[in-house]
Amino acid sequence: MIAFQRRLDKLGNLWEERRAEKIKRKATGESLSKGQHFAAGNGCDSEVSDRKESGGRACSGHCKAVVWRVVEQVRAETEQWSQMQELLGQMRDEMEELHAARDFWVDHVGSSDWQNQSL
């Protein structure tokens, strides 16, 4: 997420910040985690025409490429996060098994010591 934030910071001007905020909302939403695809060009054309009418410069395609790279990075990081969460769950399960085994052997040793002392 840090790399994503750095890329958002590089976008700079107000229009790009608005677009980046929309991407961020979509990226942090469930749409990407459920595997739905977000096309970087969606909505860009209407915003470009709005900018042309308001006297702003049009998106040259560079912003689309930057947005696409950011979206791809978010997808990759989302996938990595999911994998890390799965591994963490497996490690927790293994730790619980180890604790149960340790408790069993501690109890077993304690009962053996008690039996030895009673002899």
PDB file of C-alpha atoms in Angstrom:
ATOM      1  CA  MET A   1       0.000   0.000   0.000  1.00  0.00           C
ATOM      2  CA  ILE A   2       2.984   2.295   0.567  1.00  0.00           C
ATOM      3  CA  ALA A   3       4.035   2.010  -3.085  1.00  0.00           C
ATOM      4  CA  PHE A   4       0.453   2.765  -4.094  1.00  0.00           C
ATOM      5  CA  GLN A   5       0.427   5.889  -1.906  1.00  0.00           C
ATOM      6  CA  ARG A   6       3.747   7.059  -3.392  1.00  0.00           C
ATOM      7  CA  ARG A   7       2.326   6.733  -6.895  1.00  0.00           C
ATOM      8  CA  LEU A   8      -0.769   8.648  -5.880  1.00  0.00           C
ATOM      9  CA  ASP A   9       1.423  11.414  -4.458  1.00  0.00           C
ATOM     10  CA  LYS A  10       3.247  11.715  -7.790  1.00  0.00           C
ATOM     11  CA  LEU A  11       0.035  12.378  -9.685  1.00  0.00           C
ATOM     12  CA  GLY A  12       0.067  15.961  -8.489  1.00  0.00           C
ATOM     13  CA  ASN A  13      -2.601  18.244  -9.905  1.00  0.00           C
ATOM     14  CA  LEU A  14      -6.242  18.406  -8.880  1.00  0.00           C
ATOM     15  CA  TRP A  15      -7.690  16.448 -11.801  1.00  0.00           C
ATOM     16  CA  GLU A  16      -5.237  13.617 -11.329  1.00  0.00           C
ATOM     17  CA  GLU A  17      -5.873  13.622  -7.585  1.00  0.00           C
ATOM     18  CA  ARG A  18      -9.618  13.284  -8.179  1.00  0.00           C
ATOM     19  CA  ARG A  19      -9.017  10.395 -10.567  1.00  0.00           C
ATOM     20  CA  ALA A  20      -6.578   8.767  -8.143  1.00  0.00           C
ATOM     21  CA  GLU A  21      -9.112   9.052  -5.326  1.00  0.00           C
ATOM     22  CA  LYS A  22     -11.693   7.246  -7.464  1.00  0.00           C
ATOM     23  CA  ILE A  23      -9.172   4.503  -8.198  1.00  0.00           C
ATOM     24  CA  LYS A  24      -8.243   4.257  -4.540  1.00  0.00           C
ATOM     25  CA  ARG A  25     -11.900   3.866  -3.545  1.00  0.00           C
ATOM     26  CA  LYS A  26     -12.371   1.161  -6.160  1.00  0.00           C
ATOM     27  CA  ALA A  27      -9.098  -0.547  -5.213  1.00  0.00           C
ATOM     28  CA  THR A  28      -9.908  -0.658  -1.521  1.00  0.00           C
ATOM     29  CA  GLY A  29     -13.458  -1.784  -2.234  1.00  0.00           C
ATOM     30  CA  GLU A  30     -14.534  -5.312  -2.845  1.00  0.00           C
ATOM     31  CA  SER A  31     -14.545  -5.027  -6.627  1.00  0.00           C
ATOM     32  CA  LEU A  32     -10.852  -5.867  -7.071  1.00  0.00           C
ATOM     33  CA  SER A  33     -10.765  -8.494  -4.343  1.00  0.00           C
ATOM     34  CA  LYS A  34     -13.656 -10.317  -5.997  1.00  0.00           C
ATOM     35  CA  GLY A  35     -11.755 -10.448  -9.281  1.00  0.00           C
ATOM     36  CA  GLN A  36     -13.853  -7.910 -11.152  1.00  0.00           C
ATOM     37  CA  HIS A  37     -11.803  -5.943 -13.635  1.00  0.00           C
ATOM     38  CA  PHE A  38     -11.569  -2.181 -13.578  1.00  0.00           C
ATOM     39  CA  ALA A  39     -10.783  -0.645 -16.940  1.00  0.00           C
ATOM     40  CA  ALA A  40      -8.544   2.381 -16.457  1.00  0.00           C
ATOM     41  CA  GLY A  41     -10.201   4.159 -19.362  1.00  0.00           C
ATOM     42  CA  ASN A  42     -13.709   4.043 -17.870  1.00  0.00           C
ATOM     43  CA  GLY A  43     -14.854   7.536 -17.114  1.00  0.00           C
ATOM     44  CA  CYS A  44     -11.643   9.118 -18.369  1.00  0.00           C
ATOM     45  CA  ASP A  45     -13.143  10.163 -21.699  1.00  0.00           C
ATOM     46  CA  SER A  46     -16.003  12.053 -20.059  1.00  0.00           C
ATOM     47  CA  GLU A  47     -13.605  13.761 -17.695  1.00  0.00           C
ATOM     48  CA  VAL A  48     -11.335  14.659 -20.614  1.00  0.00           C
ATOM     49  CA  SER A  49     -14.238  16.247 -22.487  1.00  0.00           C
ATOM     50  CA  ASP A  50     -15.147  18.125 -19.293  1.00  0.00           C
ATOM     51  CA  ARG A  51     -11.582  19.397 -19.104  1.00  0.00           C
ATOM     52  CA  LYS A  52     -11.588  20.459 -22.743  1.00  0.00           C
ATOM     53  CA  GLU A  53     -14.767  22.421 -22.192  1.00  0.00           C
ATOM     54  CA  SER A  54     -13.349  24.051 -19.080  1.00  0.00           C
ATOM     55  CA  GLY A  55     -10.118  25.014 -20.848  1.00  0.00           C
ATOM     56  CA  GLY A  56      -7.914  22.331 -19.246  1.00  0.00           C
ATOM     57  CA  ARG A  57      -5.470  20.190 -21.139  1.00  0.00           C
ATOM     58  CA  ALA A  58      -6.660  16.794 -22.321  1.00  0.00           C
ATOM     59  CA  CYS A  59      -5.394  13.495 -21.048  1.00  0.00           C
ATOM     60  CA  SER A  60      -2.681  12.498 -23.500  1.00  0.00           C
ATOM     61  CA  GLY A  61      -2.826   8.827 -22.705  1.00  0.00           C
ATOM     62  CA  HIS A  62       0.057   9.131 -20.272  1.00  0.00           C
ATOM     63  CA  CYS A  63      -2.333   9.501 -17.343  1.00  0.00           C
ATOM     64  CA  LYS A  64      -4.198   6.399 -18.517  1.00  0.00           C
ATOM     65  CA  ALA A  65      -0.927   4.471 -18.567  1.00  0.00           C
ATOM     66  CA  VAL A  66      -0.038   5.707 -15.082  1.00  0.00           C
ATOM     67  CA  VAL A  67      -3.497   4.856 -13.780  1.00  0.00           C
ATOM     68  CA  TRP A  68      -3.321   1.417 -15.379  1.00  0.00           C
ATOM     69  CA  ARG A  69       0.060   0.728 -13.755  1.00  0.00           C
ATOM     70  CA  VAL A  70      -1.296   1.848 -10.390  1.00  0.00           C
ATOM     71  CA  VAL A  71      -4.346  -0.396 -10.769  1.00  0.00           C
ATOM     72  CA  GLU A  72      -2.144  -3.351 -11.721  1.00  0.00           C
ATOM     73  CA  GLN A  73       0.099  -2.671  -8.720  1.00  0.00           C
ATOM     74  CA  VAL A  74      -2.944  -2.570  -6.439  1.00  0.00           C
ATOM     75  CA  ARG A  75      -4.156  -5.873  -7.868  1.00  0.00           C
ATOM     76  CA  ALA A  76      -0.741  -7.451  -7.291  1.00  0.00           C
ATOM     77  CA  GLU A  77      -0.527  -6.117  -3.747  1.00  0.00           C
ATOM     78  CA  THR A  78      -4.090  -7.247  -3.031  1.00  0.00           C
ATOM     79  CA  GLU A  79      -3.184 -10.752  -4.188  1.00  0.00           C
ATOM     80  CA  GLN A  80      -0.021 -10.717  -2.056  1.00  0.00           C
ATOM     81  CA  TRP A  81      -2.048  -9.542   0.933  1.00  0.00           C
ATOM     82  CA  SER A  82      -4.531 -12.387   0.457  1.00  0.00           C
ATOM     83  CA  GLN A  83      -1.701 -14.907   0.264  1.00  0.00           C
ATOM     84  CA  MET A  84      -0.092 -13.486   3.396  1.00  0.00           C
ATOM     85  CA  GLN A  85      -3.406 -13.676   5.266  1.00  0.00           C
ATOM     86  CA  GLU A  86      -3.792 -17.313   4.217  1.00  0.00           C
ATOM     87  CA  LEU A  87      -0.266 -18.135   5.403  1.00  0.00           C
ATOM     88  CA  LEU A  88      -0.920 -16.346   8.671  1.00  0.00           C
ATOM     89  CA  GLY A  89      -4.032 -18.460   9.207  1.00  0.00           C
ATOM     90  CA  GLN A  90      -2.051 -21.643   8.551  1.00  0.00           C
ATOM     91  CA  MET A  91       0.652 -20.542  10.988  1.00  0.00           C
ATOM     92  CA  ARG A  92      -1.957 -19.840  13.670  1.00  0.00           C
ATOM     93  CA  ASP A  93      -3.423 -23.318  13.202  1.00  0.00           C
ATOM     94  CA  GLU A  94       0.031 -24.893  13.482  1.00  0.00           C
ATOM     95  CA  MET A  95       0.810 -22.857  16.603  1.00  0.00           C
ATOM     96  CA  GLU A  96      -2.423 -24.066  18.217  1.00  0.00           C
ATOM     97  CA  GLU A  97      -1.447 -27.666  17.431  1.00  0.00           C
ATOM     98  CA  LEU A  98       2.016 -27.116  18.908  1.00  0.00           C
ATOM     99  CA  HIS A  99       0.548 -25.587  22.066  1.00  0.00           C
ATOM    100  CA  ALA A 100      -1.835 -28.534  22.432  1.00  0.00           C
ATOM    101  CA  ALA A 101       1.051 -31.002  21.988  1.00  0.00           C
ATOM    102  CA  ARG A 102       3.170 -29.098  24.520  1.00  0.00           C
ATOM    103  CA  ASP A 103       0.320 -29.079  27.043  1.00  0.00           C
ATOM    104  CA  PHE A 104      -0.176 -32.826  26.543  1.00  0.00           C
ATOM    105  CA  TRP A 105       3.499 -33.583  27.177  1.00  0.00           C
ATOM    106  CA  VAL A 106       3.699 -31.246  30.171  1.00  0.00           C
ATOM    107  CA  ASP A 107       0.695 -33.020  31.703  1.00  0.00           C
ATOM    108  CA  HIS A 108       2.170 -36.414  30.812  1.00  0.00           C
ATOM    109  CA  VAL A 109       5.507 -35.570  32.445  1.00  0.00           C
ATOM    110  CA  GLY A 110       3.712 -34.213  35.506  1.00  0.00           C
ATOM    111  CA  SER A 111       1.696 -37.398  35.962  1.00  0.00           C
ATOM    112  CA  SER A 112       4.826 -39.520  35.427  1.00  0.00           C
ATOM    113  CA  ASP A 113       6.664 -37.541  38.110  1.00  0.00           C
ATOM    114  CA  TRP A 114       3.734 -38.028  40.498  1.00  0.00           C
ATOM    115  CA  GLN A 115       3.689 -41.784  39.798  1.00  0.00           C
ATOM    116  CA  ASN A 116       7.462 -42.018  40.349  1.00  0.00           C
ATOM    117  CA  GLN A 117       7.213 -40.187  43.663  1.00  0.00           C
ATOM    118  CA  SER A 118       4.414 -42.422  44.873  1.00  0.00           C
ATOM    119  CA  LEU A 119       6.559 -45.499  44.283  1.00  0.00           C
TER     120      LEU A 119
END
